[in-house]
GROMACS .gro file of N, CA and C in nm:
model
  369
    1UNK      N    1  10.793   9.937   9.162
    1UNK     CA    2  10.888  10.019   9.215
    1UNK      C    3  10.906  10.129   9.131
    2UNK      N    4  10.921  10.270   9.193
    2UNK     CA    5  10.934  10.374   9.122
    2UNK      C    6  11.101  10.424   9.177
    3UNK      N    7  11.175  10.456   9.052
    3UNK     CA    8  11.306  10.518   9.092
    3UNK      C    9  11.332  10.634   9.024
    4UNK      N   10  11.352  10.740   9.095
    4UNK     CA   11  11.378  10.869   9.034
    4UNK      C   12  11.525  10.917   9.096
    5UNK      N   13  11.568  11.037   9.012
    5UNK     CA   14  11.696  11.082   9.037
    5UNK      C   15  11.658  11.244   9.001
    6UNK      N   16  11.734  11.326   9.092
    6UNK     CA   17  11.712  11.477   9.073
    6UNK      C   18  11.884  11.540   9.087
    7UNK      N   19  11.915  11.575   8.973
    7UNK     CA   20  12.054  11.635   9.000
    7UNK      C   21  12.162  11.527   8.962
    8UNK      N   22  12.136  11.405   8.923
    8UNK     CA   23  12.203  11.287   8.905
    8UNK      C   24  12.187  11.244   8.798
    9UNK      N   25  12.301  11.193   8.704
    9UNK     CA   26  12.250  11.099   8.598
    9UNK      C   27  12.206  10.960   8.639
   10UNK      N   28  12.106  10.921   8.573
   10UNK     CA   29  12.044  10.783   8.609
   10UNK      C   30  12.114  10.685   8.529
   11UNK      N   31  12.205  10.600   8.593
   11UNK     CA   32  12.288  10.493   8.524
   11UNK      C   33  12.241  10.362   8.551
   12UNK      N   34  12.275  10.269   8.477
   12UNK     CA   35  12.203  10.150   8.462
   12UNK      C   36  12.259  10.075   8.600
   13UNK      N   37  12.358  10.097   8.630
   13UNK     CA   38  12.448  10.026   8.732
   13UNK      C   39  12.387  10.031   8.867
   14UNK      N   40  12.360  10.199   8.889
   14UNK     CA   41  12.281  10.238   9.003
   14UNK      C   42  12.145  10.167   9.003
   15UNK      N   43  12.059  10.181   8.897
   15UNK     CA   44  11.914  10.121   8.896
   15UNK      C   45  11.941   9.966   8.932
   16UNK      N   46  12.031   9.876   8.889
   16UNK     CA   47  12.043   9.767   8.922
   16UNK      C   48  12.060   9.733   9.071
   17UNK      N   49  12.162   9.821   9.126
   17UNK     CA   50  12.191   9.811   9.249
   17UNK      C   51  12.070   9.842   9.339
   18UNK      N   52  12.008   9.946   9.315
   18UNK     CA   53  11.885   9.975   9.391
   18UNK      C   54  11.766   9.839   9.372
   19UNK      N   55  11.763   9.813   9.259
   19UNK     CA   56  11.655   9.692   9.260
   19UNK      C   57  11.702   9.578   9.328
   20UNK      N   58  11.847   9.540   9.319
   20UNK     CA   59  11.878   9.440   9.409
   20UNK      C   60  11.856   9.441   9.563
   21UNK      N   61  11.904   9.587   9.602
   21UNK     CA   62  11.866   9.600   9.746
   21UNK      C   63  11.745   9.593   9.791
   22UNK      N   64  11.636   9.651   9.712
   22UNK     CA   65  11.498   9.659   9.755
   22UNK      C   66  11.451   9.517   9.725
   23UNK      N   67  11.476   9.431   9.638
   23UNK     CA   68  11.431   9.298   9.644
   23UNK      C   69  11.472   9.207   9.767
   24UNK      N   70  11.584   9.243   9.800
   24UNK     CA   71  11.651   9.189   9.926
   24UNK      C   72  11.582   9.230  10.035
   25UNK      N   73  11.559   9.331  10.072
   25UNK     CA   74  11.505   9.410  10.192
   25UNK      C   75  11.347   9.370  10.202
   26UNK      N   76  11.282   9.379  10.100
   26UNK     CA   77  11.145   9.404  10.080
   26UNK      C   78  11.091   9.286  10.059
   27UNK      N   79  11.154   9.203   9.994
   27UNK     CA   80  11.095   9.041   9.931
   27UNK      C   81  11.011   8.964  10.024
   28UNK      N   82  11.074   8.961  10.157
   28UNK     CA   83  11.010   8.878  10.276
   28UNK      C   84  10.892   8.937  10.323
   29UNK      N   85  10.850   9.064  10.306
   29UNK     CA   86  10.748   9.144  10.334
   29UNK      C   87  10.651   9.167  10.228
   30UNK      N   88  10.667   9.127  10.113
   30UNK     CA   89  10.571   9.166   9.975
   30UNK      C   90  10.441   9.143   9.989
   31UNK      N   91  10.397   9.079  10.066
   31UNK     CA   92  10.259   9.062  10.094
   31UNK      C   93  10.211   9.173  10.149
   32UNK      N   94  10.277   9.266  10.257
   32UNK     CA   95  10.240   9.359  10.320
   32UNK      C   96  10.255   9.504  10.251
   33UNK      N   97  10.345   9.505  10.115
   33UNK     CA   98  10.367   9.637  10.073
   33UNK      C   99  10.300   9.664   9.932
   34UNK      N  100  10.233   9.760   9.906
   34UNK     CA  101  10.189   9.791   9.797
   34UNK      C  102  10.265   9.879   9.664
   35UNK      N  103  10.341   9.947   9.721
   35UNK     CA  104  10.433  10.041   9.628
   35UNK      C  105  10.563  10.077   9.715
   36UNK      N  106  10.674  10.103   9.635
   36UNK     CA  107  10.806  10.139   9.668
   36UNK      C  108  10.857  10.267   9.598
   37UNK      N  109  10.867  10.398   9.657
   37UNK     CA  110  10.929  10.486   9.556
   37UNK      C  111  11.055  10.525   9.633
   38UNK      N  112  11.155  10.542   9.549
   38UNK     CA  113  11.273  10.556   9.592
   38UNK      C  114  11.340  10.690   9.517
   39UNK      N  115  11.382  10.789   9.585
   39UNK     CA  116  11.439  10.905   9.503
   39UNK      C  117  11.591  10.944   9.566
   40UNK      N  118  11.683  10.976   9.451
   40UNK     CA  119  11.830  10.977   9.495
   40UNK      C  120  11.853  11.134   9.440
   41UNK      N  121  11.886  11.196   9.525
   41UNK     CA  122  11.927  11.367   9.502
   41UNK      C  123  12.059  11.377   9.552
   42UNK      N  124  12.104  11.479   9.468
   42UNK     CA  125  12.247  11.536   9.478
   42UNK      C  126  12.215  11.662   9.562
   43UNK      N  127  12.261  11.655   9.686
   43UNK     CA  128  12.191  11.781   9.778
   43UNK      C  129  12.268  11.923   9.728
   44UNK      N  130  12.390  11.912   9.744
   44UNK     CA  131  12.489  12.022   9.703
   44UNK      C  132  12.529  12.051   9.576
   45UNK      N  133  12.506  11.969   9.502
   45UNK     CA  134  12.528  11.969   9.333
   45UNK      C  135  12.686  11.979   9.330
   46UNK      N  136  12.731  12.027   9.253
   46UNK     CA  137  12.887  12.014   9.244
   46UNK      C  138  12.987  12.034   9.351
   47UNK      N  139  12.926  12.096   9.455
   47UNK     CA  140  13.021  12.131   9.559
   47UNK      C  141  13.090  12.004   9.633
   48UNK      N  142  13.045  11.910   9.624
   48UNK     CA  143  13.093  11.782   9.693
   48UNK      C  144  13.048  11.776   9.833
   49UNK      N  145  13.112  11.652   9.908
   49UNK     CA  146  13.086  11.666  10.051
   49UNK      C  147  13.008  11.558  10.039
   50UNK      N  148  12.934  11.528  10.181
   50UNK     CA  149  12.817  11.412  10.205
   50UNK      C  150  12.697  11.473  10.164
   51UNK      N  151  12.656  11.464  10.024
   51UNK     CA  152  12.552  11.538   9.969
   51UNK      C  153  12.455  11.427   9.894
   52UNK      N  154  12.498  11.290   9.908
   52UNK     CA  155  12.391  11.209   9.824
   52UNK      C  156  12.280  11.162   9.903
   53UNK      N  157  12.146  11.196   9.872
   53UNK     CA  158  12.051  11.168   9.965
   53UNK      C  159  11.956  11.069   9.912
   54UNK      N  160  11.915  10.947   9.987
   54UNK     CA  161  11.822  10.866   9.938
   54UNK      C  162  11.711  10.844  10.013
   55UNK      N  163  11.604  10.879   9.972
   55UNK     CA  164  11.454  10.843  10.038
   55UNK      C  165  11.384  10.759   9.985
   56UNK      N  166  11.363  10.651  10.061
   56UNK     CA  167  11.257  10.551  10.038
   56UNK      C  168  11.135  10.546  10.113
   57UNK      N  169  11.008  10.566  10.030
   57UNK     CA  170  10.895  10.560  10.074
   57UNK      C  171  10.843  10.396  10.054
   58UNK      N  172  10.762  10.327  10.144
   58UNK     CA  173  10.721  10.208  10.103
   58UNK      C  174  10.545  10.228  10.173
   59UNK      N  175  10.468  10.213  10.067
   59UNK     CA  176  10.312  10.221  10.091
   59UNK      C  177  10.296  10.072  10.135
   60UNK      N  178  10.214  10.071  10.253
   60UNK     CA  179  10.189   9.931  10.318
   60UNK      C  180  10.033   9.895  10.299
   61UNK      N  181  10.001   9.786  10.289
   61UNK     CA  182   9.861   9.770  10.282
   61UNK      C  183   9.816   9.761  10.422
   62UNK      N  184   9.709   9.851  10.469
   62UNK     CA  185   9.651   9.863  10.591
   62UNK      C  186   9.747   9.901  10.703
   63UNK      N  187   9.858   9.946  10.672
   63UNK     CA  188   9.947  10.010  10.779
   63UNK      C  189  10.004  10.137  10.730
   64UNK      N  190  10.051  10.227  10.844
   64UNK     CA  191  10.128  10.355  10.800
   64UNK      C  192  10.237  10.319  10.721
   65UNK      N  193  10.242  10.427  10.608
   65UNK     CA  194  10.373  10.425  10.521
   65UNK      C  195  10.492  10.426  10.599
   66UNK      N  196  10.604  10.351  10.548
   66UNK     CA  197  10.738  10.369  10.617
   66UNK      C  198  10.838  10.472  10.503
   67UNK      N  199  10.890  10.561  10.587
   67UNK     CA  200  10.972  10.654  10.509
   67UNK      C  201  11.112  10.651  10.587
   68UNK      N  202  11.200  10.628  10.501
   68UNK     CA  203  11.333  10.653  10.555
   68UNK      C  204  11.442  10.723  10.464
   69UNK      N  205  11.558  10.790  10.513
   69UNK     CA  206  11.610  10.868  10.419
   69UNK      C  207  11.773  10.864  10.468
   70UNK      N  208  11.864  10.888  10.384
   70UNK     CA  209  12.007  10.861  10.453
   70UNK      C  210  12.107  10.957  10.352
   71UNK      N  211  12.194  11.027  10.391
   71UNK     CA  212  12.297  11.091  10.339
   71UNK      C  213  12.418  11.014  10.353
   72UNK      N  214  12.497  11.029  10.232
   72UNK     CA  215  12.639  10.950  10.206
   72UNK      C  216  12.713  11.040  10.118
   73UNK      N  217  12.852  11.005  10.103
   73UNK     CA  218  12.908  11.081  10.011
   73UNK      C  219  12.908  11.042   9.864
   74UNK      N  220  12.840  10.907   9.860
   74UNK     CA  221  12.808  10.857   9.738
   74UNK      C  222  12.702  10.776   9.708
   75UNK      N  223  12.631  10.755   9.629
   75UNK     CA  224  12.481  10.724   9.584
   75UNK      C  225  12.483  10.558   9.657
   76UNK      N  226  12.551  10.492   9.639
   76UNK     CA  227  12.543  10.356   9.689
   76UNK      C  228  12.550  10.344   9.847
   77UNK      N  229  12.621  10.429   9.862
   77UNK     CA  230  12.628  10.430  10.033
   77UNK      C  231  12.487  10.499  10.091
   78UNK      N  232  12.411  10.595  10.025
   78UNK     CA  233  12.303  10.641  10.082
   78UNK      C  234  12.178  10.545  10.047
   79UNK      N  235  12.205  10.475   9.933
   79UNK     CA  236  12.100  10.373   9.904
   79UNK      C  237  12.094  10.273   9.999
   80UNK      N  238  12.211  10.237  10.048
   80UNK     CA  239  12.229  10.102  10.109
   80UNK      C  240  12.189  10.151  10.282
   81UNK      N  241  12.199  10.254  10.312
   81UNK     CA  242  12.172  10.306  10.448
   81UNK      C  243  12.026  10.314  10.455
   82UNK      N  244  11.963  10.377  10.356
   82UNK     CA  245  11.815  10.409  10.353
   82UNK      C  246  11.750  10.275  10.331
   83UNK      N  247  11.796  10.184  10.245
   83UNK     CA  248  11.717  10.070  10.240
   83UNK      C  249  11.740   9.976  10.357
   84UNK      N  250  11.841   9.978  10.403
   84UNK     CA  251  11.851   9.901  10.558
   84UNK      C  252  11.774   9.937  10.657
   85UNK      N  253  11.723  10.079  10.663
   85UNK     CA  254  11.660  10.153  10.769
   85UNK      C  255  11.499  10.107  10.722
   86UNK      N  256  11.472  10.111  10.596
   86UNK     CA  257  11.336  10.026  10.562
   86UNK      C  258  11.314   9.905  10.613
   87UNK      N  259  11.406   9.826  10.592
   87UNK     CA  260  11.399   9.703  10.624
   87UNK      C  261  11.389   9.662  10.763
   88UNK      N  262  11.449   9.748  10.856
   88UNK     CA  263  11.448   9.738  10.992
   88UNK      C  264  11.319   9.775  11.051
   89UNK      N  265  11.269   9.869  10.974
   89UNK     CA  266  11.124   9.924  11.022
   89UNK      C  267  11.020   9.810  10.979
   90UNK      N  268  11.024   9.745  10.858
   90UNK     CA  269  10.934   9.664  10.808
   90UNK      C  270  10.963   9.547  10.916
   91UNK      N  271  11.048   9.489  10.949
   91UNK     CA  272  11.063   9.403  11.043
   91UNK      C  273  10.989   9.438  11.170
   92UNK      N  274  11.017   9.547  11.211
   92UNK     CA  275  10.928   9.577  11.354
   92UNK      C  276  10.755   9.570  11.320
   93UNK      N  277  10.724   9.662  11.229
   93UNK     CA  278  10.601   9.667  11.215
   93UNK      C  279  10.533   9.537  11.188
   94UNK      N  280  10.568   9.465  11.080
   94UNK     CA  281  10.548   9.334  11.057
   94UNK      C  282  10.573   9.216  11.156
   95UNK      N  283  10.675   9.240  11.243
   95UNK     CA  284  10.702   9.148  11.331
   95UNK      C  285  10.601   9.155  11.471
   96UNK      N  286  10.564   9.274  11.482
   96UNK     CA  287  10.441   9.300  11.576
   96UNK      C  288  10.325   9.219  11.547
   97UNK      N  289  10.272   9.270  11.392
   97UNK     CA  290  10.147   9.208  11.388
   97UNK      C  291  10.179   9.042  11.377
   98UNK      N  292  10.283   8.983  11.332
   98UNK     CA  293  10.264   8.824  11.359
   98UNK      C  294  10.262   8.827  11.504
   99UNK      N  295  10.343   8.889  11.596
   99UNK     CA  296  10.336   8.843  11.733
   99UNK      C  297  10.205   8.860  11.803
  100UNK      N  298  10.149   8.952  11.748
  100UNK     CA  299   9.997   8.973  11.803
  100UNK      C  300   9.908   8.825  11.754
  101UNK      N  301   9.912   8.798  11.612
  101UNK     CA  302   9.840   8.689  11.564
  101UNK      C  303   9.858   8.544  11.635
  102UNK      N  304   9.986   8.524  11.688
  102UNK     CA  305  10.049   8.422  11.763
  102UNK      C  306   9.990   8.415  11.892
  103UNK      N  307  10.004   8.523  11.953
  103UNK     CA  308   9.930   8.536  12.105
  103UNK      C  309   9.810   8.498  12.108
  104UNK      N  310   9.747   8.554  11.999
  104UNK     CA  311   9.564   8.508  11.988
  104UNK      C  312   9.526   8.387  11.921
  105UNK      N  313   9.656   8.311  11.886
  105UNK     CA  314   9.599   8.160  11.853
  105UNK      C  315   9.577   8.080  11.953
  106UNK      N  316   9.487   7.982  11.937
  106UNK     CA  317   9.467   7.864  12.034
  106UNK      C  318   9.593   7.779  12.087
  107UNK      N  319   9.673   7.779  11.961
  107UNK     CA  320   9.782   7.684  12.003
  107UNK      C  321   9.899   7.752  12.118
  108UNK      N  322   9.905   7.889  12.089
  108UNK     CA  323   9.981   7.958  12.181
  108UNK      C  324   9.909   7.971  12.336
  109UNK      N  325   9.811   7.957  12.342
  109UNK     CA  326   9.731   7.964  12.479
  109UNK      C  327   9.754   7.813  12.554
  110UNK      N  328   9.769   7.720  12.457
  110UNK     CA  329   9.800   7.578  12.531
  110UNK      C  330   9.952   7.583  12.573
  111UNK      N  331  10.020   7.621  12.480
  111UNK     CA  332  10.178   7.619  12.523
  111UNK      C  333  10.181   7.696  12.636
  112UNK      N  334  10.141   7.810  12.649
  112UNK     CA  335  10.129   7.892  12.792
  112UNK      C  336  10.087   7.837  12.902
  113UNK      N  337  10.002   7.742  12.877
  113UNK     CA  338   9.926   7.702  13.005
  113UNK      C  339   9.994   7.572  13.024
  114UNK      N  340  10.074   7.515  12.948
  114UNK     CA  341  10.141   7.391  12.993
  114UNK      C  342  10.247   7.405  13.099
  115UNK      N  343  10.272   7.322  13.191
  115UNK     CA  344  10.379   7.329  13.262
  115UNK      C  345  10.498   7.272  13.202
  116UNK      N  346  10.635   7.334  13.238
  116UNK     CA  347  10.728   7.290  13.193
  116UNK      C  348  10.772   7.148  13.261
  117UNK      N  349  10.861   7.080  13.216
  117UNK     CA  350  10.895   6.968  13.280
  117UNK      C  351  11.015   7.019  13.402
  118UNK      N  352  11.009   6.926  13.521
  118UNK     CA  353  11.100   6.953  13.648
  118UNK      C  354  11.211   6.960  13.607
  119UNK      N  355  11.266   6.849  13.534
  119UNK     CA  356  11.424   6.826  13.494
  119UNK      C  357  11.427   6.847  13.337
  120UNK      N  358  11.554   6.877  13.311
  120UNK     CA  359  11.578   6.895  13.166
  120UNK      C  360  11.697   6.757  13.120
  121UNK      N  361  11.713   6.674  13.237
  121UNK     CA  362  11.808   6.584  13.211
  121UNK      C  363  11.744   6.478  13.134
  122UNK      N  364  11.817   6.392  13.056
  122UNK     CA  365  11.757   6.276  12.987
  122UNK      C  366  11.780   6.145  13.054
  123UNK      N  367  11.688   6.064  13.080
  123UNK     CA  368  11.714   5.925  13.133
  123UNK      C  369  11.773   5.822  13.051
   0.00000   0.00000   0.00000
């Protein structure tokens, strides 16, 4: 994981927060992930406002990269929103691949071809 900031001081608390969020979101998909790049930027400088932007780029094994960004009034909010968007994208991309593999497995054809029981009542 590569984490960088532009216009913001790099605090250990923020780094720890990023690491926890990324580990939680990407952990289940680590076999599919090659690299993660996180960039935190203060868009407006000292002007204030909703100006903290977090951009997360995930390089995938054999799949298109996933890139998500989010703006928020503080760094933690921007990080949380961007990482959540990446997690949802990973679920979609990896979920589709798992579904394709499951549809092509011999077991799934057996299940689809079998007739369900006529009654769901127990005797």
